[in-house]
Short mmCIF file of C-alpha atoms in Angstrom, two decimals:
data_model
loop_
_atom_site.label_atom_id
_atom_site.label_comp_id
_atom_site.label_asym_id
_atom_site.label_seq_id
_atom_site.Cartn_x
_atom_site.Cartn_y
_atom_site.Cartn_z
CA MET A 1 0.00 0.00 0.00
CA LYS A 2 1.03 3.61 -0.51
CA ALA A 3 2.36 5.45 2.55
CA ILE A 4 4.57 8.39 3.48
CA GLY A 5 7.21 8.35 6.19
CA TYR A 6 10.82 9.07 7.06
CA TYR A 7 14.00 7.19 7.95
CA GLU A 8 15.88 10.07 9.59
CA SER A 9 14.87 13.31 11.28
CA LEU A 10 15.49 16.15 8.84
CA PRO A 11 14.26 19.73 8.27
CA SER A 12 11.09 19.86 6.16
CA SER A 13 13.08 21.62 3.42
CA GLU A 14 15.12 18.44 2.84
CA PRO A 15 13.84 16.06 0.10
CA ASN A 16 14.23 13.05 2.40
CA ALA A 17 12.39 14.64 5.33
CA LEU A 18 9.36 12.67 4.12
CA VAL A 19 9.46 10.03 1.40
CA ASP A 20 6.94 7.93 -0.52
CA LEU A 21 6.78 4.30 0.61
CA ASP A 22 5.20 1.01 -0.43
CA LEU A 23 4.28 -0.97 2.71
CA PRO A 24 2.32 -4.18 3.38
CA LYS A 25 -1.37 -3.69 4.08
CA PRO A 26 -1.96 -4.28 7.83
CA VAL A 27 -4.42 -6.85 9.19
CA ALA A 28 -7.13 -5.98 11.73
CA THR A 29 -7.04 -7.93 15.03
CA GLY A 30 -8.70 -7.44 18.40
CA HIS A 31 -10.60 -4.14 18.65
CA ASP A 32 -8.92 -2.71 15.53
CA LEU A 33 -10.58 -1.34 12.45
CA LEU A 34 -8.73 -1.40 9.15
CA VAL A 35 -9.65 1.93 7.58
CA GLU A 36 -9.19 2.86 3.95
CA VAL A 37 -7.96 6.41 4.44
CA LYS A 38 -9.64 8.94 2.17
CA ALA A 39 -8.24 12.16 3.65
CA VAL A 40 -5.87 13.37 6.35
CA SER A 41 -4.93 16.65 7.95
CA VAL A 42 -1.61 17.84 9.35
CA ASN A 43 -1.08 19.00 12.93
CA PRO A 44 1.84 20.53 14.85
CA VAL A 45 2.36 17.14 16.50
CA ASP A 46 3.32 15.74 13.08
CA THR A 47 6.19 18.22 12.77
CA LYS A 48 7.28 17.73 16.39
CA VAL A 49 7.43 13.95 16.04
CA ARG A 50 9.29 14.21 12.73
CA VAL A 51 11.95 16.37 14.38
CA ASN A 52 12.20 14.55 17.71
CA ARG A 53 11.46 10.86 17.08
CA THR A 54 14.33 8.92 15.49
CA PRO A 55 13.11 5.82 13.64
CA ARG A 56 14.64 2.42 14.25
CA GLU A 57 17.37 1.70 11.71
CA GLY A 58 15.88 0.64 8.40
CA VAL A 59 12.27 1.09 9.59
CA ALA A 60 10.27 4.04 8.27
CA GLU A 61 8.27 6.13 10.74
CA VAL A 62 4.79 6.92 9.38
CA LEU A 63 3.21 10.11 10.72
CA GLY A 64 -0.34 11.40 10.69
CA TRP A 65 -2.95 11.59 13.44
CA ASP A 66 -6.10 12.75 11.72
CA ALA A 67 -8.08 10.77 9.20
CA ALA A 68 -11.46 10.25 7.62
CA GLY A 69 -12.17 7.09 5.69
CA VAL A 70 -14.15 3.90 5.18
CA VAL A 71 -13.94 0.75 7.29
CA ALA A 72 -12.39 -1.96 5.10
CA ALA A 73 -12.16 -4.76 7.69
CA VAL A 74 -12.74 -5.30 11.40
CA GLY A 75 -11.00 -7.29 14.11
CA PRO A 76 -12.82 -10.17 15.85
CA ASP A 77 -13.56 -8.12 19.00
CA VAL A 78 -15.09 -5.09 17.21
CA THR A 79 -18.70 -4.40 18.22
CA THR A 80 -19.48 -0.85 17.09
CA TYR A 81 -18.55 -0.70 13.40
CA ALA A 82 -18.93 -2.73 10.23
CA VAL A 83 -17.27 -2.82 6.82
CA GLY A 84 -18.43 0.16 4.78
CA ASP A 85 -18.97 2.57 7.70
CA HIS A 86 -17.65 6.10 7.22
CA VAL A 87 -15.49 7.09 10.19
CA TRP A 88 -13.18 9.81 11.50
CA TYR A 89 -10.56 9.77 14.25
CA ALA A 90 -7.24 11.11 15.52
CA GLY A 91 -5.42 7.85 16.17
CA ASP A 92 -2.83 6.81 18.73
CA ILE A 93 0.59 8.48 18.84
CA SER A 94 2.27 5.20 19.86
CA ARG A 95 1.16 3.45 16.63
CA PRO A 96 1.90 4.01 12.91
CA GLY A 97 0.14 7.10 11.60
CA THR A 98 -2.59 7.86 9.10
CA ASN A 99 -0.35 8.89 6.20
CA SER A 100 -1.03 5.51 4.59
CA ALA A 101 -3.69 4.18 2.26
CA PHE A 102 -4.88 1.71 4.93
CA HIS A 103 -4.60 2.25 8.67
CA LEU A 104 -5.29 0.33 11.89
CA VAL A 105 -7.09 2.10 14.74
CA ASP A 106 -8.85 0.96 17.92
CA GLU A 107 -12.63 1.26 17.56
CA ARG A 108 -12.89 2.90 20.99
CA ILE A 109 -11.31 6.14 19.73
CA VAL A 110 -13.22 6.27 16.43
CA GLY A 111 -16.40 8.23 15.66
CA ARG A 112 -18.87 8.22 12.79
CA LYS A 113 -18.00 10.83 10.19
CA PRO A 114 -20.43 13.76 9.93
CA GLU A 115 -22.75 13.05 7.01
CA SER A 116 -22.70 16.68 5.90
CA LEU A 117 -18.92 16.86 5.40
CA SER A 118 -16.67 15.59 2.65
CA PHE A 119 -13.77 13.38 3.70
CA PRO A 120 -11.22 16.26 3.58
CA GLU A 121 -13.55 18.57 5.52
CA ALA A 122 -14.03 15.87 8.14
CA ALA A 123 -10.33 15.01 8.38
CA ALA A 124 -9.62 18.55 9.57
CA LEU A 125 -11.50 18.11 12.83
CA PRO A 126 -10.84 14.98 14.97
CA LEU A 127 -7.57 15.81 16.74
CA THR A 128 -8.39 19.45 17.36
CA SER A 129 -11.97 18.67 18.37
CA LEU A 130 -10.85 16.06 20.90
CA THR A 131 -8.12 18.33 22.25
CA ALA A 132 -10.43 21.32 22.59
CA TYR A 133 -13.36 19.36 23.99
CA GLU A 134 -11.27 17.47 26.54
CA MET A 135 -9.56 20.66 27.71
CA LEU A 136 -12.74 22.71 27.95
CA PHE A 137 -15.07 20.15 29.51
CA ASP A 138 -12.89 17.42 31.08
CA ARG A 139 -10.00 19.55 32.38
CA LEU A 140 -11.13 23.18 32.78
CA LYS A 141 -14.76 22.19 33.39
CA VAL A 142 -16.02 25.42 31.85
CA ASP A 143 -19.58 24.36 32.62
CA GLN A 144 -18.80 24.80 36.34
CA PRO A 145 -18.63 28.53 37.28
CA VAL A 146 -15.77 30.15 39.19
CA ALA A 147 -17.07 32.15 42.15
CA GLY A 148 -16.75 35.86 41.38
CA GLY A 149 -15.09 35.32 38.01
CA ALA A 150 -16.45 36.63 34.74
CA ALA A 151 -18.27 33.99 32.68
CA ALA A 152 -15.60 34.27 30.02
CA VAL A 153 -12.83 32.22 28.39
CA LEU A 154 -9.62 33.64 26.92
CA ILE A 155 -8.17 31.49 24.12
CA ILE A 156 -4.54 32.27 23.35
CA GLY A 157 -3.89 31.31 19.73
CA GLY A 158 -7.48 31.53 18.58
CA ALA A 159 -6.79 31.16 14.86
CA GLY A 160 -4.90 27.88 15.11
CA GLY A 161 -6.47 24.49 14.59
CA VAL A 162 -7.36 23.90 18.25
CA GLY A 163 -8.37 27.50 18.90
CA SER A 164 -10.62 27.49 15.85
CA ILE A 165 -12.69 24.55 17.07
CA ALA A 166 -12.58 25.65 20.73
CA ILE A 167 -14.31 28.91 19.81
CA GLN A 168 -17.07 27.00 18.05
CA LEU A 169 -17.56 24.44 20.82
CA LEU A 170 -17.85 27.21 23.39
CA ARG A 171 -20.44 29.05 21.33
CA ALA A 172 -22.41 25.86 20.62
CA LEU A 173 -22.35 24.34 24.11
CA THR A 174 -22.03 27.26 26.59
CA ASP A 175 -23.14 30.84 27.18
CA LEU A 176 -19.61 31.98 28.03
CA THR A 177 -18.07 35.09 26.50
CA VAL A 178 -15.27 34.01 24.16
CA ILE A 179 -12.14 36.15 23.86
CA ALA A 180 -9.58 35.03 21.28
CA THR A 181 -6.13 36.30 20.45
CA ALA A 182 -5.08 37.00 16.85
CA SER A 183 -2.57 39.45 15.42
CA ARG A 184 -3.11 39.69 11.67
CA GLU A 185 -6.16 41.08 9.90
CA GLU A 186 -6.97 37.76 8.24
CA THR A 187 -6.72 35.81 11.50
CA ARG A 188 -8.76 38.41 13.38
CA ASP A 189 -11.45 38.09 10.72
CA TRP A 190 -11.20 34.28 10.94
CA VAL A 191 -11.79 34.06 14.71
CA THR A 192 -14.55 36.66 14.56
CA ASP A 193 -16.30 34.70 11.84
CA LEU A 194 -16.01 31.54 13.97
CA GLY A 195 -17.85 33.28 16.80
CA ALA A 196 -15.35 35.04 19.10
CA HIS A 197 -17.06 37.90 20.96
CA HIS A 198 -13.81 39.84 21.41
CA VAL A 199 -10.41 39.66 19.71
CA ILE A 200 -7.18 40.92 21.27
CA ASP A 201 -3.61 41.04 19.95
CA HIS A 202 -1.22 38.49 21.47
CA ARG A 203 1.73 40.65 20.39
CA GLN A 204 0.66 43.27 22.94
CA PRO A 205 0.25 42.94 26.73
CA LEU A 206 -2.87 40.86 27.33
CA ALA A 207 -3.98 42.05 30.78
CA ALA A 208 -4.52 45.66 29.70
CA GLN A 209 -6.51 44.54 26.64
CA ILE A 210 -8.72 42.30 28.77
CA ASP A 211 -9.30 45.15 31.22
CA ALA A 212 -10.33 47.38 28.31
CA GLN A 213 -13.14 44.96 27.41
CA LYS A 214 -14.93 45.84 30.70
CA ILE A 215 -16.19 42.29 31.19
CA GLY A 216 -14.27 41.44 34.34
CA ALA A 217 -11.56 38.86 34.98
CA PRO A 218 -12.06 35.72 32.87
CA SER A 219 -12.65 32.55 34.84
CA PHE A 220 -10.82 30.40 32.30
CA VAL A 221 -7.74 30.70 30.09
CA PHE A 222 -6.92 28.16 27.38
CA SER A 223 -3.39 28.60 26.05
CA THR A 224 -2.57 26.77 22.82
CA THR A 225 0.83 28.24 21.97
CA HIS A 226 3.89 30.00 23.48
CA SER A 227 2.43 29.49 26.94
CA ASP A 228 5.68 30.31 28.74
CA THR A 229 5.72 33.83 27.29
CA TYR A 230 2.33 34.77 28.72
CA ILE A 231 2.66 33.50 32.29
CA ASP A 232 2.81 36.86 34.08
CA ASP A 233 0.13 38.39 31.88
CA VAL A 234 -2.26 35.49 32.42
CA ALA A 235 -1.59 35.45 36.16
CA ALA A 236 -2.55 39.12 36.24
CA LEU A 237 -5.73 38.89 34.18
CA ILE A 238 -7.33 35.61 35.29
CA ALA A 239 -9.95 35.56 38.07
CA PRO A 240 -8.92 34.32 41.54
CA GLN A 241 -9.53 30.57 41.76
CA GLY A 242 -9.74 30.47 37.99
CA ARG A 243 -8.66 27.54 35.85
CA TYR A 244 -5.82 27.62 33.32
CA GLY A 245 -5.01 25.03 30.68
CA LEU A 246 -2.21 24.58 28.17
CA ILE A 247 -1.43 22.12 25.40
CA ASP A 248 1.96 23.17 24.01
CA ASP A 249 5.42 22.10 25.15
CA PRO A 250 7.31 24.97 26.78
CA ALA A 251 10.90 24.15 27.70
CA GLN A 252 10.20 25.61 31.15
CA PHE A 253 6.97 26.66 32.83
CA ASN A 254 6.99 28.55 36.11
CA ILE A 255 3.68 28.11 37.95
CA MET A 256 4.61 30.27 40.95
CA PRO A 257 2.90 33.46 39.63
CA PHE A 258 -0.42 31.57 39.85
CA LYS A 259 -0.11 30.68 43.54
CA SER A 260 -1.57 33.85 45.11
CA LYS A 261 -4.82 33.42 43.17
CA SER A 262 -4.99 29.65 43.74
CA ILE A 263 -5.16 29.07 39.98
CA SER A 264 -5.40 25.42 38.98
CA ILE A 265 -3.15 24.33 36.11
CA HIS A 266 -4.38 21.73 33.62
CA TRP A 267 -2.44 19.90 30.93
CA GLU A 268 -4.21 18.29 28.01
CA LEU A 269 -2.72 15.60 25.82
CA MET A 270 -5.31 14.15 23.50
CA TYR A 271 -3.37 10.84 23.36
CA THR A 272 -3.45 10.10 27.09
CA ARG A 273 -6.54 7.89 26.89
CA SER A 274 -5.17 5.75 24.05
CA LEU A 275 -1.58 5.65 25.36
CA PHE A 276 -2.67 4.27 28.72
CA GLU A 277 -5.86 2.54 27.54
CA THR A 278 -7.70 4.33 30.34
CA ALA A 279 -10.96 2.98 31.69
CA ASP A 280 -12.78 5.81 29.90
CA MET A 281 -10.94 5.38 26.59
CA SER A 282 -14.23 5.14 24.69
CA ARG A 283 -15.11 8.68 25.77
CA GLN A 284 -13.23 9.82 22.68
CA ARG A 285 -15.71 7.94 20.52
CA SER A 286 -18.54 9.68 22.36
CA ILE A 287 -16.93 13.11 21.92
CA LEU A 288 -16.39 12.57 18.20
CA ASN A 289 -19.98 11.43 17.77
CA GLU A 290 -21.25 14.48 19.66
CA VAL A 291 -19.13 16.80 17.51
CA ALA A 292 -20.43 15.04 14.39
CA GLN A 293 -23.98 15.80 15.49
CA LEU A 294 -23.06 19.45 16.10
CA VAL A 295 -21.57 19.60 12.60
CA ASP A 296 -24.58 17.98 10.95
CA ARG A 297 -26.97 20.44 12.55
CA GLY A 298 -24.84 23.42 11.56
CA ALA A 299 -23.59 24.41 15.02
CA VAL A 300 -19.94 23.63 14.19
CA ARG A 301 -18.21 23.84 10.83
CA SER A 302 -15.03 22.34 9.49
CA THR A 303 -11.87 24.34 10.15
CA SER A 304 -10.29 23.11 6.93
CA ALA A 305 -8.62 26.20 5.52
CA ARG A 306 -6.29 24.94 2.79
CA ASP A 307 -6.26 21.92 0.48
CA MET A 308 -2.67 20.75 0.02
CA GLY A 309 -3.55 18.22 -2.69
CA GLU A 310 -2.89 14.48 -2.91
CA VAL A 311 -1.41 12.60 0.05
CA ASN A 312 2.21 12.24 -1.03
CA ALA A 313 5.64 13.09 0.31
CA GLU A 314 6.08 16.34 -1.61
CA ASN A 315 2.75 17.78 -0.51
CA LEU A 316 3.22 16.67 3.09
CA ARG A 317 6.64 18.32 3.21
CA LYS A 318 5.01 21.57 2.05
CA ALA A 319 2.32 21.21 4.72
CA HIS A 320 4.92 20.61 7.43
CA ALA A 321 6.89 23.67 6.32
CA LEU A 322 3.78 25.85 6.37
CA LEU A 323 2.90 24.73 9.89
CA GLU A 324 6.46 25.33 11.06
CA SER A 325 6.33 28.86 9.67
CA GLY A 326 3.66 29.76 12.23
CA LYS A 327 1.56 31.42 9.52
CA ALA A 328 -1.08 28.75 9.01
CA LYS A 329 -4.68 29.39 9.99
CA GLY A 330 -7.20 26.62 10.49
CA LYS A 331 -6.26 23.18 9.21
CA LEU A 332 -4.29 21.86 6.22
CA THR A 333 -5.83 18.81 4.53
CA LEU A 334 -4.78 16.29 1.88
CA SER A 335 -6.84 13.61 0.17
CA GLY A 336 -6.36 10.59 -2.03
CA PHE A 337 -3.34 8.37 -2.65
CA ALA A 338 -1.68 7.76 -6.00
CA THR A 339 -2.71 4.42 -7.52
#
């Protein structure tokens, strides 16, 4: 089968950073589905793994943790899906990725694809939807008020893939005021169109801009990028006893500025449930199915912002480079494999 991977960690500008492969088609066992992948999207985790994970000698590492496709076969223990079902999912970071024509994934972390979306439109959403939903409702518990805090959420990095879906989930499922950061005109327009009530510039001090909104101190802050650079600002602007969450990987993160306000700090890694096969692993299936329903009734839309073409090494290298530039908005998708 066609696949794309790498044998050595290289900059995305290098021709061998990602290469076209021909691999054996895997076989479904246990709770696995064998999915014929129709479309994928690219996430920052793809670029981070490519740079930081060295493959075993002579064995290609296949990336990709977003996919939409059709179930081609099922393992003997599968109970929720059948051959021919249209599905979407974000996969398991400890297993080979979705940049392959056929892919194995545990049924417990797979949802039914929204009927109203094409495969590329659907592929843009699973990883970011799971990350945003888990952070907002499982970690920050935004549906539980903070005493004295403003019923508001600040999203740092609102125009990125996770920020883009977080804005929509908040608008669809809560009555909270949504404040998003964006610095360029096109990204400010993007987050406003997605439903942000207020937009502030992350290149300028945040606390003063929040104060200027006259809505009070936000109860919740969701930081998706450069979290270490905003620590003092967030500590100043967040409500006492507020809840703060982050998803990026700062080299260092000093939590001491949050102590005086008793701010709780929450990490979110979308892969935790699959990595540890937690008792609630199937919650990801439930979340994806709920998001699919929101999509099909028009409450949430795909954050697919750019079609990068066919799933091949050249196009994936371009997608990785664009993500690494920090100038991407929404999600980058690819669809179809060369025959």
